[in-house]
CSV table of C-alpha atoms and ligand atoms in Angstrom, one decimal:
chain,number,residue,atom,x,y,z
A,1,UNK,CA,8.5,19.6,16.2
A,2,UNK,CA,9.7,20.7,19.6
A,3,UNK,CA,13.4,20.0,20.0
A,4,UNK,CA,12.9,17.9,23.2
A,5,UNK,CA,10.2,15.8,21.5
A,6,UNK,CA,12.5,15.2,18.5
A,7,UNK,CA,15.3,14.1,20.9
A,8,UNK,CA,12.9,11.8,22.7
A,9,UNK,CA,11.7,10.3,19.4
A,10,UNK,CA,15.3,9.7,18.4
A,11,UNK,CA,15.8,7.7,21.6
A,12,UNK,CA,18.2,10.2,23.3
A,13,UNK,CA,16.2,10.4,26.5
A,14,UNK,CA,12.7,11.2,27.8
A,15,UNK,CA,11.3,14.6,26.9
A,16,UNK,CA,12.0,15.9,30.5
A,17,UNK,CA,15.6,14.6,30.5
A,18,UNK,CA,16.1,16.0,27.0
A,19,UNK,CA,15.1,19.4,28.2
A,20,UNK,CA,17.8,19.2,30.8
A,21,UNK,CA,20.3,18.2,28.1
A,22,UNK,CA,19.3,21.2,26.0
A,23,UNK,CA,19.7,23.5,29.0
A,24,UNK,CA,23.1,22.1,29.7
A,25,UNK,CA,24.2,23.3,26.2
A,26,UNK,CA,25.0,19.9,24.7
A,27,UNK,CA,22.6,20.3,21.8
A,28,UNK,CA,23.2,21.9,18.4
A,29,UNK,CA,20.7,22.7,15.6
A,30,UNK,CA,22.4,23.2,12.3
A,31,UNK,CA,25.7,23.7,14.0
A,32,UNK,CA,24.4,26.4,16.5
A,33,UNK,CA,24.2,25.6,20.2
A,34,UNK,CA,20.7,25.8,21.6
A,35,UNK,CA,20.7,26.2,25.4
A,36,UNK,CA,17.1,27.4,25.9
A,37,UNK,CA,13.8,25.7,25.6
A,38,UNK,CA,11.3,26.6,23.0
A,39,UNK,CA,13.1,25.7,19.8
A,40,UNK,CA,11.1,23.9,17.2
A,41,UNK,CA,12.7,22.0,14.3
A,42,UNK,CA,11.7,20.4,11.0
A,43,UNK,CA,12.9,16.8,11.2
A,44,UNK,CA,13.3,16.5,7.4
A,45,UNK,CA,15.4,19.6,7.1
A,46,UNK,CA,17.3,20.4,10.4
A,47,UNK,CA,20.4,18.7,11.6
A,48,UNK,CA,20.4,18.1,15.3
A,49,UNK,CA,23.4,16.9,17.3
A,50,UNK,CA,23.9,16.0,20.9
A,51,UNK,CA,27.5,16.0,22.2
A,52,UNK,CA,28.5,16.6,18.5
A,53,UNK,CA,26.8,13.4,17.4
A,54,UNK,CA,24.0,13.8,14.9
A,55,UNK,CA,20.8,12.2,15.9
A,56,UNK,CA,18.2,10.8,13.5
A,57,UNK,CA,14.6,9.5,13.8
A,58,UNK,CA,14.3,5.8,13.9
A,59,UNK,CA,11.2,5.5,11.8
A,60,UNK,CA,8.7,3.1,13.2
A,61,UNK,CA,7.6,0.6,10.5
A,62,UNK,CA,3.9,0.7,9.9
A,63,UNK,CA,1.8,-1.8,8.0
A,64,UNK,CA,-1.7,-1.0,7.1
A,65,UNK,CA,-4.6,-2.7,5.2
A,66,UNK,CA,-7.1,-0.4,3.5
A,67,UNK,CA,-10.4,-1.4,1.8
A,68,UNK,CA,-10.1,1.1,-1.0
A,69,UNK,CA,-13.4,2.5,-2.3
A,70,UNK,CA,-13.8,3.2,-6.0
A,71,UNK,CA,-13.3,6.8,-6.9
A,72,UNK,CA,-9.8,7.1,-5.3
A,73,UNK,CA,-6.4,7.1,-6.9
A,74,UNK,CA,-3.5,5.2,-5.3
A,75,UNK,CA,-0.9,7.7,-6.6
A,76,UNK,CA,0.3,10.4,-4.2
A,77,UNK,CA,-0.3,13.1,-6.8
A,78,UNK,CA,-3.0,13.3,-9.4
A,79,UNK,CA,-3.1,15.7,-12.3
A,80,UNK,CA,-7.0,15.7,-12.2
A,81,UNK,CA,-7.1,16.4,-8.5
A,82,UNK,CA,-9.1,13.3,-7.7
A,83,UNK,CA,-9.4,11.9,-4.2
A,84,UNK,CA,-6.4,10.0,-2.9
A,85,UNK,CA,-6.3,6.8,-0.8
A,86,UNK,CA,-3.6,8.4,1.4
A,87,UNK,CA,-6.3,10.9,2.6
A,88,UNK,CA,-8.2,8.0,4.0
A,89,UNK,CA,-5.4,7.1,6.4
A,90,UNK,CA,-5.9,9.4,9.3
A,91,UNK,CA,-4.4,9.4,12.8
A,92,UNK,CA,-0.9,8.1,12.2
A,93,UNK,CA,2.3,10.1,12.4
A,94,UNK,CA,4.2,8.0,9.8
A,95,UNK,CA,4.0,8.6,6.1
A,96,UNK,CA,3.0,5.4,4.4
A,97,UNK,CA,2.9,4.5,0.7
A,98,UNK,CA,0.7,2.1,-1.3
A,99,UNK,CA,2.2,-1.2,-2.2
A,100,UNK,CA,1.5,-1.4,-5.9
A,101,UNK,CA,-1.6,0.2,-7.2
A,102,UNK,CA,-5.3,-0.3,-7.8
A,103,UNK,CA,-7.2,1.5,-10.5
A,104,UNK,CA,-9.4,4.5,-9.7
A,105,UNK,CA,-12.5,2.3,-10.4
A,106,UNK,CA,-11.2,-0.8,-8.6
A,107,UNK,CA,-12.0,-1.3,-4.9
A,108,UNK,CA,-10.6,-3.6,-2.2
A,109,UNK,CA,-7.5,-4.6,-0.5
A,110,UNK,CA,-4.6,-2.2,-0.6
A,111,UNK,CA,-1.6,-2.5,1.7
A,112,UNK,CA,0.3,0.7,2.7
A,113,UNK,CA,3.6,0.8,4.5
A,114,UNK,CA,6.8,2.8,5.0
A,115,UNK,CA,8.8,-0.4,4.8
A,116,UNK,CA,10.6,0.0,1.5
A,117,UNK,CA,12.2,-3.4,1.6
A,118,UNK,CA,8.9,-5.2,1.9
A,119,UNK,CA,7.3,-2.9,-0.7
A,120,UNK,CA,10.1,-3.9,-3.1
A,121,UNK,CA,9.5,-7.5,-2.5
A,122,UNK,CA,5.8,-7.4,-2.8
A,123,UNK,CA,5.8,-5.5,-6.0
A,124,UNK,CA,8.8,-7.1,-7.8
A,125,UNK,CA,7.6,-9.5,-10.5
A,126,UNK,CA,10.1,-12.2,-9.6
A,127,UNK,CA,8.4,-12.8,-6.2
A,128,UNK,CA,5.2,-13.7,-8.0
A,129,UNK,CA,2.9,-12.5,-5.2
A,130,UNK,CA,-0.6,-13.8,-5.8
A,131,UNK,CA,-3.5,-11.4,-5.9
A,132,UNK,CA,-7.1,-12.5,-5.8
A,133,UNK,CA,-9.9,-10.4,-7.4
A,134,UNK,CA,-13.7,-10.7,-7.6
A,135,UNK,CA,-14.7,-9.5,-11.1
A,136,UNK,CA,-18.3,-8.9,-12.2
A,137,UNK,CA,-18.1,-9.2,-16.0
A,138,UNK,CA,-20.5,-8.9,-18.9
A,139,UNK,CA,-21.8,-12.3,-19.9
A,140,UNK,CA,-20.6,-15.7,-18.8
A,141,UNK,CA,-17.3,-17.1,-20.0
A,142,UNK,CA,-17.5,-20.5,-21.7
A,143,UNK,CA,-15.1,-23.4,-21.2
A,144,UNK,CA,-12.8,-22.3,-24.1
A,145,UNK,CA,-12.5,-18.8,-22.8
A,146,UNK,CA,-11.7,-20.0,-19.3
A,147,UNK,CA,-9.0,-22.2,-20.7
A,148,UNK,CA,-7.5,-19.4,-22.7
A,149,UNK,CA,-7.6,-17.2,-19.6
A,150,UNK,CA,-5.9,-19.8,-17.5
A,151,UNK,CA,-3.1,-20.6,-20.0
A,152,UNK,CA,-2.1,-17.1,-20.9
A,153,UNK,CA,-3.6,-14.4,-23.1
A,154,UNK,CA,-2.2,-11.7,-25.4
A,155,UNK,CA,-2.9,-8.3,-24.0
A,156,UNK,CA,-1.5,-5.7,-26.2
A,157,UNK,CA,2.2,-6.7,-26.7
A,158,UNK,CA,2.3,-9.0,-23.7
A,159,UNK,CA,1.4,-12.7,-23.0
A,160,UNK,CA,0.1,-13.2,-19.5
A,161,UNK,CA,1.3,-16.0,-17.3
A,162,UNK,CA,-0.8,-18.8,-16.1
A,163,UNK,CA,-3.8,-17.5,-14.1
A,164,UNK,CA,-6.7,-19.0,-12.2
A,165,UNK,CA,-10.3,-18.2,-13.0
A,166,UNK,CA,-13.5,-19.7,-11.6
A,167,UNK,CA,-17.2,-18.7,-12.1
A,168,UNK,CA,-18.8,-18.1,-8.7
A,169,UNK,CA,-22.2,-16.9,-9.9
A,170,UNK,CA,-24.1,-16.7,-13.1
A,171,UNK,CA,-26.7,-14.0,-13.7
A,172,UNK,CA,-28.8,-13.3,-16.8
A,173,UNK,CA,-26.3,-11.0,-18.6
A,174,UNK,CA,-23.3,-11.2,-16.4
A,175,UNK,CA,-21.3,-13.3,-14.0
A,176,UNK,CA,-19.2,-13.1,-10.9
A,177,UNK,CA,-15.6,-14.5,-11.3
A,178,UNK,CA,-12.8,-15.2,-8.9
A,179,UNK,CA,-9.5,-14.5,-10.5
A,180,UNK,CA,-6.0,-15.0,-9.2
A,181,UNK,CA,-2.9,-13.6,-11.0
A,182,UNK,CA,0.6,-13.1,-9.8
A,183,UNK,CA,1.6,-10.3,-12.2
A,184,UNK,CA,0.7,-6.7,-11.9
A,185,UNK,CA,0.6,-5.1,-15.3
A,186,UNK,CA,-1.5,-1.9,-15.7
A,187,UNK,CA,-5.2,-2.8,-15.7
A,188,UNK,CA,-4.2,-6.4,-16.2
A,189,UNK,CA,-7.4,-8.1,-15.0
A,190,UNK,CA,-9.6,-5.7,-17.0
A,191,UNK,CA,-7.5,-6.3,-20.1
A,192,UNK,CA,-7.5,-10.1,-19.6
A,193,UNK,CA,-11.3,-10.1,-19.2
A,194,UNK,CA,-11.8,-7.9,-22.2
A,195,UNK,CA,-9.5,-10.2,-24.2
A,196,UNK,CA,-11.9,-13.1,-23.8
A,197,UNK,CA,-14.8,-10.7,-24.6
A,198,UNK,CA,-16.2,-10.3,-21.1
A,199,UNK,CA,-15.5,-6.7,-20.1
A,200,UNK,CA,-15.2,-6.0,-16.4
A,201,UNK,CA,-18.2,-4.2,-14.9
A,202,UNK,CA,-16.9,-4.1,-11.3
A,203,UNK,CA,-13.6,-5.2,-9.8
A,204,UNK,CA,-12.5,-5.8,-6.2
A,205,UNK,CA,-9.3,-7.2,-4.8
A,206,UNK,CA,-10.0,-9.5,-1.8
A,207,UNK,CA,-6.5,-11.0,-1.1
A,208,UNK,CA,-2.9,-10.0,-1.5
A,209,UNK,CA,-0.1,-12.4,-1.0
A,210,UNK,CA,-2.3,-14.6,1.1
A,211,UNK,CA,-3.5,-11.8,3.3
A,212,UNK,CA,-7.3,-11.6,3.2
A,213,UNK,CA,-9.4,-8.5,3.5
A,214,UNK,CA,-12.1,-10.2,5.5
A,215,UNK,CA,-15.0,-8.0,6.5
A,216,UNK,CA,-13.1,-4.7,6.7
A,217,UNK,CA,-15.6,-2.0,5.7
A,218,UNK,CA,-15.0,0.1,2.5
A,219,UNK,CA,-13.0,3.2,3.2
A,220,UNK,CA,-11.8,1.8,6.5
A,221,UNK,CA,-8.3,0.7,7.4
A,222,UNK,CA,-6.5,-1.4,10.1
A,223,UNK,CA,-3.0,-2.2,11.1
A,224,UNK,CA,-1.8,-5.6,9.9
A,225,UNK,CA,-1.3,-8.1,12.7
A,226,UNK,CA,2.1,-9.3,13.7
A,227,UNK,CA,1.3,-12.7,12.1
A,228,UNK,CA,0.3,-11.0,8.8
A,229,UNK,CA,3.5,-8.9,8.7
A,230,UNK,CA,5.7,-11.9,9.5
A,231,UNK,CA,3.8,-13.9,6.8
A,232,UNK,CA,4.4,-11.3,4.2
A,233,UNK,CA,8.1,-10.9,5.1
A,234,UNK,CA,8.6,-14.7,4.7
A,235,UNK,CA,7.0,-14.9,1.3
B,303,URA,N1,-6.1,-5.4,-12.5
B,303,URA,C1,-6.9,-4.3,-13.0
B,303,URA,O1,-7.3,-4.4,-14.1
B,303,URA,N2,-7.1,-3.3,-12.2
B,303,URA,C2,-6.7,-3.2,-10.9
B,303,URA,O2,-6.9,-2.3,-10.2
B,303,URA,C3,-5.9,-4.3,-10.4
B,303,URA,C4,-5.7,-5.3,-11.3
């Protein structure tokens, strides 16, 4: 990044004014005075000071909602070189990170941000953030299975907390369920459905902490509104 752009981004002055400041010999990069224009720096590596005071980027906080398609990983690296959700977020300068995860074969609402405090809160079990899923499963759960699902199930070595489940549609050999959980164990919804003998065929998240995906198209993203951000921060 050009030195004057970096200075402007750090809030020192406008780019034009920053150029003047450079020319007047008040700027150092890694301890060396720069008094000519044309220097570029790497914000993550280089130390820039103005009048002996180190300047740093005030990172703008960015909050994004993505409708994740299936066939993408939410991790930033993947040993199998599969497609990453992060590659779907084009056109912003900030580096954002997924809040929690969705499986490779799950679609739907994923929030991404560079706000570490909010990420911590939204992913920490003690905050019990509710997540809503639409699950197409094999067969149709009976009343007993629904009750077991709601009261807590054993999945591997873990007993799930109370959950909500409702049948939205019944088909010949499958059904569409709305499921709400406030935990986030690995493949939890899939394991819970399998545990009542109704394996998941398709899984989509439609709401996270009360924020709804609405009609955002698959593969598309948008910034959260101020109201949505305030709402999440207040949870
Ligand atoms: N539960 C799952 O099983 N998979 C997801 O992606 C999210 C919740």
